[in-house]
Coordinates of C-alpha atoms in Angstrom, one line a residue:
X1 CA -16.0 5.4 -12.5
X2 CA -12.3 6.4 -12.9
X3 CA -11.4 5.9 -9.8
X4 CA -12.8 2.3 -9.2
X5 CA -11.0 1.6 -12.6
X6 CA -8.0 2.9 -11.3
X7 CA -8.2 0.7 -7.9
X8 CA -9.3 -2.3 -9.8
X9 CA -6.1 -1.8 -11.9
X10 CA -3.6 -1.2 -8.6
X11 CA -4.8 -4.4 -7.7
X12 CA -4.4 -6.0 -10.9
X13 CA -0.7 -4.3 -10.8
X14 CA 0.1 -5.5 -7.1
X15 CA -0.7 -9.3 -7.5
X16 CA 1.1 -9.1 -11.0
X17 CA 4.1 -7.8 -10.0
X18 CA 4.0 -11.0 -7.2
X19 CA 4.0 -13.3 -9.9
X20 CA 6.9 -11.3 -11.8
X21 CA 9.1 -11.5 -9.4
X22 CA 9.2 -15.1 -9.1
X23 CA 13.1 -14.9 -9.8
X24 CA 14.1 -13.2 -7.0
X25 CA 14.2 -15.9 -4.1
X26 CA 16.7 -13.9 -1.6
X27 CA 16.2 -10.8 0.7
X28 CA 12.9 -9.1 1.6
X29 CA 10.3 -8.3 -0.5
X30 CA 9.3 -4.6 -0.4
X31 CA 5.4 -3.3 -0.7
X32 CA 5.8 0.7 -1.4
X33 CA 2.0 2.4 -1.4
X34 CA 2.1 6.1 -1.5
X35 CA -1.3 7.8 -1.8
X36 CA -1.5 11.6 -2.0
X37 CA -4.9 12.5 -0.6
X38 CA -7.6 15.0 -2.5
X39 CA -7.4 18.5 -0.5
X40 CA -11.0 18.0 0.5
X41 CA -10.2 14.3 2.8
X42 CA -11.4 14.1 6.0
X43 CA -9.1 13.9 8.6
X44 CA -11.3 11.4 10.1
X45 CA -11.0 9.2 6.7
X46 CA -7.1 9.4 6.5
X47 CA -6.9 8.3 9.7
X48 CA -9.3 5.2 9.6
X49 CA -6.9 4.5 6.2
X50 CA -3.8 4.5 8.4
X51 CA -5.9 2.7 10.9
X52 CA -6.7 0.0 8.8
X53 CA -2.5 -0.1 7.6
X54 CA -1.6 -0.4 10.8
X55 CA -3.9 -2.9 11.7
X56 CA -3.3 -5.0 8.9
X57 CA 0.6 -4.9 9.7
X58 CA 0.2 -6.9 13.3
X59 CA -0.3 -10.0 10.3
X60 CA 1.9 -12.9 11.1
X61 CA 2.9 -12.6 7.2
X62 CA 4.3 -9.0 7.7
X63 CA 7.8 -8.8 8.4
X64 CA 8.2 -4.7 9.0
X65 CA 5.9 -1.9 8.7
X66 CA 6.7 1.9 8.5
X67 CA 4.2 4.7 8.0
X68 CA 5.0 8.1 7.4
X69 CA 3.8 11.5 6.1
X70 CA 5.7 13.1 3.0
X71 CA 7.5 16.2 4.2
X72 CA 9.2 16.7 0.9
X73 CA 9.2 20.4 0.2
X74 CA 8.2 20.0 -3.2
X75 CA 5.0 18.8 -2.7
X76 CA 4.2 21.7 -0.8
X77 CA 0.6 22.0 0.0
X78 CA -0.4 18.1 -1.3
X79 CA -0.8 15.2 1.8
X80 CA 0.9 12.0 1.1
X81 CA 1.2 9.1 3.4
X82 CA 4.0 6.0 2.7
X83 CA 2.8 2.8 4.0
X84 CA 6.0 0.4 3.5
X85 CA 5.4 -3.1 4.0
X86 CA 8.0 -5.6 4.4
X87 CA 7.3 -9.5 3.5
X88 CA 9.4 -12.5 3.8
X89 CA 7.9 -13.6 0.2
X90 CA 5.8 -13.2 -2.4
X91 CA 3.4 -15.8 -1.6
X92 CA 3.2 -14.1 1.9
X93 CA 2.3 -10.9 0.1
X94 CA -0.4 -12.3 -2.3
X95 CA -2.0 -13.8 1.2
X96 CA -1.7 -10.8 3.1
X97 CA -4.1 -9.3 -0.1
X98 CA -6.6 -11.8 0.3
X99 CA -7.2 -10.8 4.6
X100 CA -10.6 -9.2 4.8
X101 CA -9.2 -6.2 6.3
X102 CA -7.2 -5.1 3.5
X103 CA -10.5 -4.9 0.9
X104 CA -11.7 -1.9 3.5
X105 CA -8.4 -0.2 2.1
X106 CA -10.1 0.4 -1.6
X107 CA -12.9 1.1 -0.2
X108 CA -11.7 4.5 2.3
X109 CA -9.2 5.5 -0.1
X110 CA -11.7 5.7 -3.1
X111 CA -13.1 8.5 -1.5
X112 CA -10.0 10.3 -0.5
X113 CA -7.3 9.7 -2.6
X114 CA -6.2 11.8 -5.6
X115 CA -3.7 9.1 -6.9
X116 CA -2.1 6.0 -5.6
X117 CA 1.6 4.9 -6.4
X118 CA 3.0 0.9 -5.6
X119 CA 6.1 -0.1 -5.5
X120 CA 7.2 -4.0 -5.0
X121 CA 10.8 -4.5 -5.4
X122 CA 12.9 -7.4 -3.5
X123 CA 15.8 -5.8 -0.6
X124 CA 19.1 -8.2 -0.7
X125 CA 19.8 -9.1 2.8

């Protein structure tokens, strides 16, 4: 039950932070998700999630894409994955949430995450 909470809540965070950042109206807008995966996930299920990621980032309404693994040395022993997302606006990232595709995203990483972080911010040009 915790963990649906907490993915009803990162969507509740992701379109909010859309609409707070109606200010901004120059640059790129940045989508930052970072999940570190439980030390149990299936290689099979990490995958399918960056799968899915990249999938979703052949969209019309994406603007970049990068996905990488953490290599940080001090988070030795815990597997996190960066999905960055690059949109042109706001409204194009509030549409890009509403594709079928990304609902399978909650649905994988319930299972196999141990925490998800977002990040939105705007990129001046």
């Amino acid at each position: 039950m915790k963990k649906i909470i907490s993915v009803v809540s990162l969507c509740i965070i992701i379109l909010s932070t859309a609409h707070a950042v109606d200010a901004q109206t120059t640059g790129v807008l940045k989508h930052i998700v970072i999940i570190t995966f439980k030390p149990d996930a299936s290689a099979d299920s990490i995958k399918a999630l960056d799968d899915i990621y990249t999938g979703l980032s052949k969209s019309p309404l994406v603007k970049d894409f990068d996905l990488g693994v953490d290599i940080s040395t001090r988070n030795k022993g815990t597997l996190k994955h960066v999905y960055a997302t690059t949109f042109a606006s706001k409204e194009d990232m509030v549409a890009y949430a509403k594709i079928p595709e990304y609902q399978k995203l909650f649905k994988i990483s319930l299972s196999v995450a141990d925490d998800v972080s977002v990040v939105d911010y705007w990129k001046n040009k």
